[in-house]
Coordinates of C-alpha atoms in Angstrom, one line a residue:
M169 CA 160.9 216.5 93.1
A170 CA 163.6 215.2 90.8
Y171 CA 165.4 217.9 88.6
Y172 CA 165.6 217.4 84.8
Y173 CA 167.8 218.9 82.5
N174 CA 165.4 219.1 79.5
E175 CA 168.8 219.6 77.3
P176 CA 170.6 215.5 76.3
S177 CA 174.3 216.0 77.1
R178 CA 176.2 216.1 74.1
T179 CA 179.8 214.3 72.9
F180 CA 182.3 215.7 70.7
S181 CA 181.2 213.8 67.8
E182 CA 178.1 215.5 67.6
Y183 CA 180.6 218.8 67.4
L184 CA 182.2 220.6 64.6
L185 CA 184.4 224.1 64.7
L186 CA 183.6 226.6 61.8
P187 CA 186.5 228.5 60.1
N188 CA 187.0 231.6 60.6
L189 CA 189.7 234.0 58.6
T190 CA 193.0 232.4 58.9
R191 CA 195.4 235.1 59.2
K192 CA 199.2 235.5 57.0
D193 CA 200.4 234.8 60.6
C194 CA 198.6 231.5 61.1
I195 CA 201.2 229.2 60.2
P196 CA 201.5 225.6 62.1
E197 CA 205.4 226.7 63.4
N198 CA 204.2 229.6 65.1
V199 CA 201.0 227.8 67.1
S200 CA 202.1 228.0 70.7
L201 CA 199.9 225.2 72.6
R202 CA 201.4 225.5 75.8
T203 CA 198.7 225.5 79.2
P204 CA 198.5 225.9 82.4
L205 CA 198.7 223.4 84.7
V206 CA 197.5 224.4 87.7
K207 CA 195.3 227.5 89.5
F208 CA 196.9 230.4 89.5
K209 CA 196.1 234.7 90.3
K210 CA 194.6 237.2 87.2
G211 CA 197.8 239.2 85.9
E212 CA 200.2 236.5 86.9
E213 CA 201.4 233.1 84.7
S214 CA 201.3 229.8 86.8
S215 CA 203.7 228.2 88.6
L216 CA 203.7 225.0 86.5
M217 CA 203.4 224.9 83.0
L218 CA 202.9 222.3 80.5
N219 CA 204.0 222.3 76.7
L220 CA 201.6 220.6 75.1
P221 CA 198.7 220.4 76.4
F222 CA 197.7 216.6 77.1
A223 CA 198.5 213.9 80.5
S224 CA 198.6 210.0 80.2
A225 CA 195.7 209.2 83.0
I226 CA 195.8 207.5 85.9
M227 CA 195.7 203.9 85.6
Q228 CA 198.1 200.6 85.3
A229 CA 197.7 199.5 82.2
V230 CA 199.0 203.8 80.9
S231 CA 201.3 206.0 83.2
D232 CA 204.3 204.0 85.1
H233 CA 208.3 205.3 84.7
K234 CA 208.4 204.7 81.2
M235 CA 205.3 206.4 79.8
A236 CA 205.9 209.7 82.0
I237 CA 209.4 210.1 80.8
A238 CA 208.5 210.3 77.1
L239 CA 205.9 212.4 77.4
A240 CA 207.8 214.9 79.7
R241 CA 210.8 214.7 77.2
C242 CA 207.6 215.7 75.1
G243 CA 206.1 218.1 77.0
G244 CA 203.3 216.7 78.3
I245 CA 203.0 215.0 81.3
S246 CA 202.0 211.6 82.9
F247 CA 200.5 210.7 86.7
I248 CA 201.5 208.0 87.3
Y249 CA 199.4 205.4 88.8
G250 CA 198.4 205.0 92.3
S251 CA 196.8 201.7 92.5
Q252 CA 200.1 200.5 94.2
P253 CA 201.8 200.1 97.1
I254 CA 203.4 203.5 98.0
E255 CA 206.8 202.2 97.9
S256 CA 206.6 201.5 94.2
Q257 CA 205.3 204.3 93.5
A258 CA 207.5 206.4 94.8
E259 CA 209.7 204.5 93.0
M260 CA 208.5 205.5 89.9
V261 CA 208.6 208.6 90.4
R262 CA 212.3 209.1 91.5
K263 CA 213.1 207.4 88.3
V264 CA 211.7 209.8 86.4
K265 CA 213.2 212.3 88.2
N266 CA 216.2 210.3 87.6
Y267 CA 216.0 210.3 84.3
K268 CA 216.9 213.1 82.8
A269 CA 218.8 216.2 84.3
G270 CA 221.1 218.4 84.1
F271 CA 222.9 217.1 86.8
V272 CA 221.9 213.4 87.6
V273 CA 222.4 211.5 90.9
S274 CA 224.4 208.2 89.9
D275 CA 222.0 204.9 90.0
S276 CA 225.0 203.0 89.4
N277 CA 227.9 202.9 91.7
L278 CA 230.3 199.8 93.3
K279 CA 233.2 199.6 94.8
P280 CA 236.5 199.0 93.4
D281 CA 237.0 195.8 95.4
Q282 CA 234.5 193.9 93.6
N283 CA 234.2 192.2 90.2
L284 CA 233.5 192.5 86.8
A285 CA 230.8 190.1 87.0
D286 CA 229.2 192.9 89.1
V287 CA 229.5 195.0 86.4
V288 CA 227.7 193.2 84.0
A289 CA 224.8 192.3 86.4
L290 CA 224.6 195.9 87.3
T291 CA 224.5 196.9 83.4
K292 CA 222.0 194.4 82.9
E293 CA 219.6 195.6 85.3
T294 CA 220.0 199.1 84.4
G295 CA 220.7 199.2 81.1
H296 CA 223.4 202.0 82.0
S297 CA 226.9 201.6 80.6
T298 CA 228.4 203.8 83.3
I299 CA 229.0 202.8 86.5
A300 CA 230.9 205.2 89.5
I301 CA 233.5 203.7 91.3
T302 CA 232.9 205.4 94.9
E303 CA 235.1 204.1 97.9
D304 CA 231.6 202.9 99.8
G305 CA 229.8 201.8 96.5
S306 CA 227.6 204.7 97.3
P307 CA 225.9 207.1 94.7
T308 CA 227.7 210.0 96.8
G309 CA 231.1 208.4 98.0
R310 CA 234.4 208.8 97.4
L311 CA 234.9 208.9 94.2
V312 CA 237.7 206.6 93.4
G313 CA 236.9 205.5 89.0
I314 CA 234.6 205.1 86.7
V315 CA 234.2 202.6 84.7
T316 CA 232.7 202.3 81.1
S317 CA 231.4 200.0 78.3
R318 CA 235.5 200.8 76.4
D319 CA 237.0 199.3 79.7
Y320 CA 237.1 195.6 79.8
R321 CA 236.3 193.1 77.1
L322 CA 233.8 189.9 78.0
S323 CA 235.4 187.5 75.6
K324 CA 239.6 188.4 77.0
D325 CA 238.8 189.9 81.2
P326 CA 237.7 187.0 84.0
L327 CA 234.6 187.7 85.4
D328 CA 236.5 187.3 88.8
K329 CA 238.3 190.7 87.6
K330 CA 238.8 193.0 90.5
I331 CA 237.5 196.3 89.3
K332 CA 240.2 198.5 90.8
D333 CA 242.1 196.6 88.1
F334 CA 240.4 198.5 85.1
M335 CA 238.7 201.1 86.0
T336 CA 239.5 204.6 84.7
P337 CA 241.4 206.0 87.9
F338 CA 239.8 209.3 89.4
A339 CA 243.9 210.5 88.5
S340 CA 243.0 209.6 84.9
L341 CA 239.8 211.5 85.0
V342 CA 238.1 214.6 83.1
Y343 CA 235.7 216.2 86.5
G344 CA 234.4 219.6 87.0
Q345 CA 234.3 221.0 90.9
E346 CA 230.9 221.3 93.0
G347 CA 229.1 224.9 91.6
I348 CA 230.4 224.7 88.2
T349 CA 227.0 226.0 85.8
L350 CA 225.3 223.7 82.7
S351 CA 227.2 225.3 80.5
E352 CA 230.3 224.8 81.8
A353 CA 229.6 221.4 82.5
N354 CA 228.9 221.2 78.6
D355 CA 231.9 223.0 77.4
L356 CA 234.6 220.3 79.3
I357 CA 232.4 217.3 77.7
W358 CA 232.6 219.0 74.2
E359 CA 236.2 220.4 74.7
H360 CA 237.7 216.6 76.1
K361 CA 235.3 214.6 73.6
L362 CA 233.5 212.9 77.0
N363 CA 230.6 211.3 77.2
C364 CA 230.2 211.4 81.2
L365 CA 231.8 214.1 82.8
P366 CA 231.3 213.2 87.4
V367 CA 231.3 216.6 89.3
I368 CA 232.9 216.2 92.9
D369 CA 232.8 218.5 96.3
K370 CA 236.5 219.7 97.5
D371 CA 236.5 216.2 99.5
Q372 CA 236.5 214.4 96.1
N373 CA 233.0 213.1 96.8
L374 CA 230.5 212.0 94.0
R375 CA 228.0 214.8 93.4
Y376 CA 226.4 214.7 90.1
L377 CA 227.2 213.3 86.5
V378 CA 226.2 215.5 83.6
F379 CA 226.1 213.6 80.3
R380 CA 226.3 214.5 76.8
K381 CA 223.2 212.4 75.3
D382 CA 221.2 214.6 78.1
Y383 CA 222.4 217.9 76.5
T384 CA 222.1 215.5 72.8
D385 CA 218.9 214.7 73.8
H386 CA 218.0 218.1 75.3
K387 CA 218.5 219.8 71.7
E388 CA 216.1 216.7 70.2
N389 CA 213.4 217.4 73.0
P390 CA 213.0 221.5 72.8
L391 CA 209.6 221.5 74.2
E392 CA 210.8 219.1 77.1
L393 CA 209.3 219.4 79.9
L394 CA 211.3 220.2 83.6
D395 CA 211.5 221.6 86.5
A396 CA 213.4 223.6 88.2
H397 CA 216.4 221.7 88.0
K398 CA 216.0 220.1 84.7
R399 CA 215.1 217.3 86.0
L400 CA 211.6 215.9 84.4
M401 CA 208.7 216.7 85.5
T402 CA 206.0 214.1 86.8
G403 CA 202.9 214.3 88.4
A404 CA 201.5 211.1 91.1
G405 CA 197.9 209.8 91.6
I406 CA 197.0 209.6 95.1
N407 CA 193.5 208.3 96.6
T408 CA 191.5 209.2 99.7
R409 CA 191.5 206.4 101.8
D410 CA 195.8 206.4 102.8
Y411 CA 197.4 210.2 101.7
A412 CA 198.6 210.7 105.2
E413 CA 201.2 208.1 104.5
R414 CA 201.2 207.8 100.0
V415 CA 201.7 212.0 100.0
P416 CA 205.3 212.4 102.3
A417 CA 206.6 209.1 100.0
L418 CA 205.7 211.0 96.5
L419 CA 207.2 214.6 97.6
D420 CA 209.9 212.8 99.2
A421 CA 210.9 211.0 95.7
G422 CA 210.3 214.7 94.3
V423 CA 207.0 214.2 92.4
D424 CA 205.5 217.2 90.7
V425 CA 202.4 218.3 91.4
L426 CA 199.4 215.4 92.2
C427 CA 195.7 214.7 91.2
I428 CA 193.6 213.0 93.2
D429 CA 192.2 210.3 91.1
S430 CA 188.2 209.3 92.1
S431 CA 185.5 208.2 89.6
D432 CA 183.4 211.1 91.2
G433 CA 185.2 213.6 92.5
F434 CA 181.7 215.8 94.4
T435 CA 182.5 214.2 97.4
E436 CA 183.5 215.0 100.8
W437 CA 186.5 212.0 100.9
Q438 CA 188.2 214.2 98.0
S439 CA 187.5 218.2 100.5
D440 CA 189.3 215.9 103.4
T441 CA 191.9 215.0 101.3
I442 CA 192.8 218.7 99.6
K443 CA 192.3 220.7 102.6
F444 CA 195.1 218.0 104.8
I445 CA 197.5 218.1 101.8
K446 CA 197.1 221.9 101.9
E447 CA 197.1 222.5 105.4
K448 CA 200.1 220.2 106.5
Y449 CA 201.9 221.1 103.3
G450 CA 201.3 224.8 102.4
P451 CA 200.3 226.3 98.3
E452 CA 203.2 224.8 96.9
V453 CA 202.3 221.2 97.1
K454 CA 199.6 220.9 93.4
V455 CA 197.3 219.0 94.1
G456 CA 194.4 217.8 91.2
A457 CA 190.8 217.0 91.6
G458 CA 187.9 215.8 90.3
N459 CA 186.3 214.5 88.4
V460 CA 182.7 216.5 87.9
V461 CA 180.9 216.9 85.1
D462 CA 178.7 220.2 86.4
Q463 CA 178.8 223.2 88.3
D464 CA 178.2 222.1 91.7
G465 CA 181.4 219.9 91.5
F466 CA 183.6 222.6 90.9
Y467 CA 182.4 225.2 92.9
Y468 CA 182.5 222.4 95.6
L469 CA 186.4 222.1 94.5
A470 CA 187.3 225.5 93.8
E471 CA 186.4 226.3 97.6
A472 CA 188.2 223.2 99.3
G473 CA 191.6 224.6 97.1
A474 CA 192.0 222.2 94.2
D475 CA 195.0 223.9 92.0
F476 CA 193.2 222.0 88.7
I477 CA 189.9 220.0 88.3
K478 CA 189.3 217.5 86.2
V479 CA 186.3 217.2 84.2
G480 CA 184.0 213.6 83.0
I481 CA 182.7 211.0 84.0
G482 CA 182.3 207.5 82.2
G483 CA 183.8 208.4 78.4
G484 CA 186.4 206.5 79.2
S485 CA 186.6 204.1 76.3
I486 CA 187.3 201.3 79.3
C487 CA 184.7 202.6 81.1
I488 CA 181.8 201.2 82.0
T489 CA 180.1 203.2 85.3
R490 CA 176.8 205.0 82.7
E491 CA 176.2 201.2 81.9
Q492 CA 176.7 200.0 85.6
K493 CA 175.4 203.0 87.0
G494 CA 173.7 205.8 85.1
I495 CA 176.0 208.0 86.2
G496 CA 178.1 210.1 83.9
R497 CA 177.2 213.2 81.6
G498 CA 178.3 213.2 78.0
Q499 CA 182.0 214.6 77.5
A500 CA 181.1 217.9 75.2
T501 CA 178.4 218.7 77.8
A502 CA 179.8 218.1 80.9
V503 CA 183.5 220.0 79.3
I504 CA 181.7 223.3 78.8
E505 CA 179.1 224.0 81.6
V506 CA 182.4 223.5 83.7
A507 CA 184.1 226.2 81.8
K508 CA 181.3 228.3 82.0
A509 CA 180.8 228.2 85.5
R510 CA 185.2 228.5 86.4
D511 CA 185.2 231.7 84.4
E512 CA 182.0 232.7 86.3
Y513 CA 184.4 231.9 89.5
F514 CA 187.8 233.7 87.7
E515 CA 185.5 236.8 87.2
K516 CA 183.9 236.7 91.4
T517 CA 187.4 235.4 92.4
G518 CA 190.7 236.6 90.4
I519 CA 191.3 232.9 90.5
Y520 CA 191.9 231.2 87.6
I521 CA 191.3 226.8 87.5
P522 CA 192.5 225.0 84.9
L523 CA 190.6 222.3 83.5
C524 CA 191.5 218.6 82.3
S525 CA 188.7 217.1 80.0
D526 CA 188.8 213.1 80.8
G527 CA 187.8 211.0 78.5
G528 CA 185.4 211.0 75.2
I529 CA 188.6 211.3 72.8
V530 CA 188.0 209.3 70.1
H531 CA 189.7 211.2 67.2
D532 CA 192.5 213.3 67.3
Y533 CA 190.0 216.5 66.7
H534 CA 188.1 216.4 69.5
M535 CA 190.8 217.3 71.4
V536 CA 191.1 220.0 70.0
L537 CA 187.1 220.8 70.5
A538 CA 187.8 220.0 73.5
L539 CA 190.5 222.5 74.0
A540 CA 188.2 225.3 72.4
M541 CA 185.5 224.3 74.7
G542 CA 187.4 225.4 77.5
A543 CA 189.7 222.9 78.8
E544 CA 193.4 223.9 79.6
F545 CA 194.5 219.9 78.5
V546 CA 193.5 216.6 78.3
M547 CA 194.1 213.7 79.8
L548 CA 194.6 210.3 77.8
G549 CA 194.2 207.0 78.3
R550 CA 193.4 204.7 75.3
Y551 CA 194.9 207.4 73.5
F552 CA 199.2 206.5 75.2
A553 CA 197.8 202.7 75.9
R554 CA 199.0 202.1 72.2
F555 CA 202.8 203.2 72.8
D556 CA 205.3 201.2 73.1
E557 CA 205.8 203.2 76.6
S558 CA 203.0 202.1 78.2
P559 CA 203.0 199.5 80.6
G560 CA 200.5 197.0 78.8
R561 CA 202.0 193.6 77.1
K562 CA 202.7 193.9 73.4
V563 CA 201.1 190.6 71.9
R564 CA 199.6 188.8 68.4
L565 CA 196.1 188.7 68.4
G566 CA 194.5 185.7 66.5
G567 CA 197.5 186.0 64.3
M568 CA 196.9 188.9 62.6
N569 CA 198.1 192.5 64.2
Y570 CA 199.7 193.8 66.8
V571 CA 197.7 194.5 69.9
K572 CA 198.6 196.4 73.9
E573 CA 196.7 194.9 76.5
Y574 CA 194.8 198.4 78.1
W575 CA 192.5 197.4 81.1
G576 CA 190.2 199.6 83.5
E577 CA 191.1 201.0 86.8
G578 CA 187.5 200.0 88.0
S579 CA 188.4 196.7 86.7
N580 CA 188.5 193.3 88.8
R581 CA 192.5 193.3 86.8
A582 CA 193.1 196.5 88.3
R583 CA 191.5 196.1 91.5
N584 CA 191.3 199.7 92.2
W585 CA 188.6 199.4 94.5
Q586 CA 190.3 203.1 96.7
R587 CA 189.1 205.7 93.2
Y588 CA 185.2 204.1 94.7
D589 CA 184.6 206.3 97.1
L590 CA 182.1 205.1 98.8
G591 CA 182.1 204.4 102.8
S592 CA 184.2 201.6 104.1
S593 CA 184.8 199.2 101.8
D594 CA 187.7 197.4 100.6
K595 CA 186.4 195.5 97.6
L596 CA 185.1 195.9 94.2
S597 CA 181.6 195.0 94.5
F598 CA 181.2 195.3 91.0
E599 CA 182.9 196.2 88.0
E600 CA 183.0 200.0 86.6
G601 CA 185.7 198.7 83.8
V602 CA 186.6 196.0 80.9
D603 CA 190.0 194.7 80.1
S604 CA 190.8 195.2 76.9
Y605 CA 193.0 195.2 74.2
V606 CA 194.6 198.2 71.4
P607 CA 196.1 198.9 68.1
Y608 CA 200.0 199.1 69.2
A609 CA 200.7 202.3 67.1
G610 CA 204.4 202.7 67.9
K611 CA 206.6 204.9 69.5
L612 CA 204.8 207.9 71.3
K613 CA 207.0 210.4 70.3
D614 CA 205.8 209.3 65.6
N615 CA 202.5 209.1 67.6
L616 CA 202.2 211.8 69.1
D617 CA 203.9 214.6 66.6
L618 CA 201.3 213.5 63.7
T619 CA 198.5 214.7 66.3
V620 CA 200.0 217.7 67.1
S621 CA 200.8 218.6 63.7
K622 CA 196.9 217.4 63.1
I623 CA 195.7 220.6 66.1
K624 CA 198.2 223.2 65.3
S625 CA 196.4 222.9 61.5
T626 CA 192.9 223.1 62.7
M627 CA 193.6 225.7 64.7
C628 CA 195.5 228.1 62.0
N629 CA 191.7 227.5 60.4
C630 CA 190.1 228.6 63.4
G631 CA 193.0 232.3 62.9
A632 CA 194.4 230.9 66.6
L633 CA 197.6 230.9 68.0
S634 CA 197.4 229.7 71.0
I635 CA 194.8 227.7 73.2
P636 CA 193.5 231.1 74.7
E637 CA 193.0 232.7 71.6
L638 CA 191.5 229.5 70.7
Q639 CA 188.2 229.8 73.3
K640 CA 187.8 233.4 72.9
T641 CA 187.5 232.7 69.0
A642 CA 186.2 229.6 68.2
R643 CA 182.8 228.9 66.5
L644 CA 181.0 225.4 67.1
T645 CA 178.3 224.1 65.4
L646 CA 176.5 220.9 66.6
V647 CA 176.1 218.2 63.7
S648 CA 173.7 216.0 62.7
S649 CA 173.7 211.8 61.8
V650 CA 173.9 212.7 58.2
S651 CA 176.3 215.6 58.2
I652 CA 178.3 213.1 60.1
R653 CA 178.0 210.4 57.5
E654 CA 178.6 213.6 54.7
G655 CA 181.6 214.2 56.9
G656 CA 182.8 211.1 56.3
A657 CA 184.5 209.2 52.8
H658 CA 180.9 208.4 51.1
D659 CA 179.3 206.7 47.4
V660 CA 182.6 205.1 46.3
I661 CA 184.6 202.0 46.3
L662 CA 187.6 202.6 48.6
K663 CA 191.1 201.7 46.7
K664 CA 192.8 198.7 48.1
D665 CA 195.9 197.5 48.2
N666 CA 195.8 194.3 45.5
D667 CA 192.6 195.4 43.8
F668 CA 194.9 195.2 40.3
E669 CA 197.4 193.1 39.3
S670 CA 200.1 194.7 36.8

């Protein structure tokens, strides 16, 4: 007969944290939210660490290159959505990897015999005001000059004026030789009051550009998530259908970590996908898997070789899997059980597999609950969809406030049938997601800074200065519906701005 769980599955809203002793050193400035992204052996550190425990969801409405850039600059990571052609996803990855680095491969280049009209068109297309002029117009051609907005006046110069007649020629440039360190490059930038320093090889071929703004931006974003080459890090979603073609294209683009995007990860298709990647590319290529909601799903993906495992089915704000199929589990219960299985697996094998809690987050404090229950980081869709950096359009709804479009991968709008592993079907027979709006909230960094402040303050109340300490010492209690009501404003008349006239 079928197996029955006697206890109901519970959501984050059914739990509260009890305060522990707040020591004098428990202040927000001392709290570290650094957390492992991929598995590691006992006594070692994960090869990929997050500076903030946030990942943006693998969704068309959430994670493109703009979101990936903004979140990596804050210390988290995006997984660029995979429900698009391989070439366009790989190009998004390239844009992230090329956006911010100590040494940037130039992606705005022209030839000296082109004209001012080409400069204007390229600047409009890329938004870049610095253009490298090489003999063949390639990013690594022989450098003959640089063009910036200070080299021409659109009100005076004709559009057919040749670039060679107004560019700053190579003879007048300050440049660095290949092999220069980032510190040395920045010293030259400051010494000569430059905005950009080209770096060339012994044959005068352009190798990199180093920008003053990158140095300044890093100082303003000390938690930036950077790879060994000082480039922003990004992940990418893959499916269990075209991975043999998609994975090499993403790796060639420079992706740092992969994640299989599926509504249900407890499948043989996921195991096959992980094993293919590990056998072909080795352990250096990191791939997360999921989603699962119990210990059986965790063990299956752990044995398959997953580098991290996502937890949660049906808890997303735009997900209707539970309504449509009756499949899923309350997010809190799912995280608690999978975390217990992860800890048992660690005791047996000495391998620690980080967990990502995906879905079920309504309030900021739910993130702290997810971490306390055993997740290393959380994946968020609705939260990030509200910001300027998300792909959804910003519209005014009914003449009132601004909103952002937000749609699920299981909706007809996304048509992401590949994430529903049910054999050979190449279409959605029914929707498992909705098309909706979320309130517009402004810039990502402003909102994320506030969320991080809340998380750190809560951890201080729990007497924890790190996520591992929180997981060891947190005390959680179930709450009743009456105590939930008690926790908000009640039995008062809330003031409104226009209640009284002076």
